[in-house]
Coordinates of N, CA and C in Angstrom, one line a residue:
M1 N 111.9 103.9 84.7 CA 110.8 104.8 85.0 C 111.3 105.3 86.6
G2 N 111.4 105.0 87.7 CA 111.8 105.6 88.9 C 113.4 106.0 88.7
D3 N 114.3 106.0 87.9 CA 115.3 107.2 87.6 C 115.0 108.4 87.3
Q4 N 113.5 108.4 86.0 CA 113.4 109.8 85.7 C 111.9 110.3 87.0
S5 N 111.2 109.4 87.9 CA 110.6 109.8 88.7 C 110.5 109.1 90.2
P6 N 111.7 109.2 91.0 CA 111.5 108.5 92.0 C 110.3 108.2 93.0
Q7 N 109.4 109.0 93.2 CA 108.4 108.9 93.7 C 107.5 107.8 93.4
F8 N 107.9 107.2 92.0 CA 107.4 105.7 91.3 C 108.0 104.7 92.6
F9 N 109.2 104.9 93.3 CA 109.1 103.9 94.4 C 108.5 103.8 95.5
I10 N 108.5 105.1 95.9 CA 107.5 105.4 97.4 C 106.4 105.0 97.1
D11 N 105.4 105.2 96.0 CA 103.9 104.8 95.4 C 104.1 103.4 95.5
L12 N 105.2 102.6 94.6 CA 104.9 100.9 94.5 C 105.2 100.7 96.2
S13 N 106.3 101.5 96.7 CA 106.4 100.5 98.3 C 105.0 100.5 99.3
R14 N 104.3 101.7 98.7 CA 103.5 101.7 99.7 C 102.2 100.7 99.3
V15 N 102.1 100.5 97.7 CA 100.8 99.5 97.6 C 101.5 97.8 97.8
R16 N 102.7 98.0 98.1 CA 103.2 96.2 98.5 C 103.0 96.5 99.8
E17 N 103.3 97.4 100.8 CA 103.1 97.1 101.9 C 102.2 96.8 102.5
R18 N 100.7 97.5 101.6 CA 99.1 97.5 101.8 C 98.9 95.8 101.7
E19 N 99.7 95.3 100.6 CA 99.4 93.7 99.8 C 100.5 92.7 101.0
G20 N 100.9 93.3 102.2 CA 101.7 92.4 102.8 C 103.1 91.6 102.3
K21 N 103.3 92.5 101.2 CA 104.9 92.1 100.5 C 105.9 93.3 101.3
Y22 N 105.9 92.5 102.3 CA 107.2 93.7 102.9 C 108.4 93.3 102.2
A23 N 108.8 92.8 101.8 CA 109.9 92.2 100.8 C 110.1 92.6 99.7
D24 N 109.4 93.1 99.2 CA 109.0 94.1 97.6 C 109.0 95.6 98.3
A25 N 108.1 95.6 99.1 CA 108.1 97.1 99.8 C 109.4 97.8 100.3
L26 N 110.1 96.7 101.2 CA 111.5 97.5 101.6 C 112.2 97.4 100.2
S27 N 112.4 96.8 98.9 CA 112.8 97.1 97.8 C 112.9 98.1 97.4
A28 N 111.3 98.4 97.1 CA 110.8 99.9 96.4 C 111.6 100.7 97.0
A29 N 111.3 100.9 98.3 CA 111.7 102.0 99.3 C 113.0 102.0 99.7
E30 N 113.8 101.1 99.3 CA 115.4 101.0 99.1 C 116.3 101.8 98.1
Q31 N 114.9 101.4 96.8 CA 115.1 102.1 95.5 C 115.2 103.9 95.5
Y32 N 114.4 103.9 96.4 CA 113.6 105.0 96.5 C 115.0 106.2 97.1
V33 N 115.3 105.5 98.0 CA 116.5 106.2 98.4 C 117.7 106.5 98.0
R34 N 118.2 105.4 97.2 CA 119.2 105.4 96.0 C 119.1 106.7 95.1
A35 N 117.6 106.6 94.9 CA 117.5 107.0 93.6 C 117.6 108.9 94.5
M36 N 117.3 108.9 95.3 CA 117.0 110.4 96.0 C 118.6 110.3 96.3
E37 N 119.4 109.8 96.8 CA 120.8 110.4 96.6 C 121.6 110.4 95.8
R38 N 121.3 110.2 94.7 CA 121.5 110.1 93.3 C 121.9 111.6 93.4
V39 N 120.4 112.4 93.1 CA 120.1 113.8 93.1 C 120.3 114.9 94.0
G40 N 120.7 114.1 95.5 CA 121.6 114.7 96.5 C 121.1 114.4 97.5
A41 N 119.8 114.2 98.3 CA 119.9 113.9 99.5 C 118.8 113.3 100.0
A42 N 118.7 112.1 100.2 CA 117.5 111.1 100.5 C 116.7 111.8 101.9
P43 N 115.6 111.9 101.6 CA 114.9 112.8 103.2 C 114.6 111.6 104.3
E44 N 115.1 111.9 105.8 CA 115.2 111.2 107.0 C 114.0 110.4 107.0
W45 N 112.7 110.5 106.6 CA 111.1 110.1 106.9 C 111.9 108.8 105.8
A46 N 112.3 109.2 104.8 CA 112.8 107.5 103.7 C 113.8 106.6 104.2
R47 N 114.3 107.1 105.2 CA 115.6 106.0 105.5 C 114.6 105.7 107.0
E48 N 114.3 106.4 107.9 CA 112.5 105.4 108.9 C 112.1 104.4 108.3
R49 N 111.3 104.8 106.6 CA 110.5 103.8 106.2 C 111.3 102.6 105.9
V50 N 112.7 102.9 105.5 CA 113.0 101.4 105.3 C 113.7 100.6 106.4
A51 N 113.3 101.3 107.5 CA 114.3 100.5 109.1 C 112.7 100.2 109.2
L52 N 111.8 100.6 108.9 CA 110.2 100.3 109.6 C 110.2 98.9 108.8
L53 N 110.1 99.4 107.7 CA 109.9 98.0 106.6 C 111.1 96.9 107.1
Q54 N 112.3 97.1 107.2 CA 113.0 95.9 107.7 C 112.4 95.4 109.2
K55 N 112.3 96.1 110.2 CA 111.4 95.5 110.9 C 110.1 94.7 110.8
K56 N 109.3 95.1 109.7 CA 107.9 94.2 109.4 C 108.5 93.3 109.0
L57 N 109.5 93.3 107.7 CA 109.5 91.9 107.6 C 110.3 91.2 108.1
A58 N 111.3 91.6 109.3 CA 112.0 90.4 110.0 C 110.4 90.3 110.9
D59 N 110.2 90.6 111.6 CA 108.8 90.3 112.5 C 107.8 89.2 111.3
S60 N 107.5 89.3 110.3 CA 106.7 88.5 109.9 C 107.6 87.1 109.5
A61 N 108.6 87.4 109.3 CA 109.5 85.9 109.1 C 109.7 85.0 109.8
A62 N 109.7 86.2 111.1 CA 109.8 85.2 112.9 C 108.1 84.6 113.3
Q63 N 106.8 85.1 112.3 CA 105.8 84.7 113.1 C 105.8 82.8 112.3
P64 N 105.1 82.3 112.9 CA 104.9 80.9 112.7 C 104.0 80.7 111.2
A65 N 103.6 80.1 110.7 CA 102.8 80.3 109.3 C 101.7 79.5 109.8
K66 N 100.4 80.2 109.5 CA 99.0 80.1 109.7 C 99.0 78.7 108.4
N67 N 97.7 77.9 109.4 CA 97.9 76.5 108.7 C 96.8 76.9 107.6

């Protein structure tokens, strides 16, 4: 689906981020960037989103688990 409509991946990334599923959000954002690179070039904002999600994922992994 995403190969035909890369927008799917960015939408999925936003939904997963809202759910707090940062690994899934990052994966979808990376798929968007790859799909956009296949048809030309990925926009800078998409690369910035990947970097932001990488930071959020690292920060969430560094926080102690709540009981």
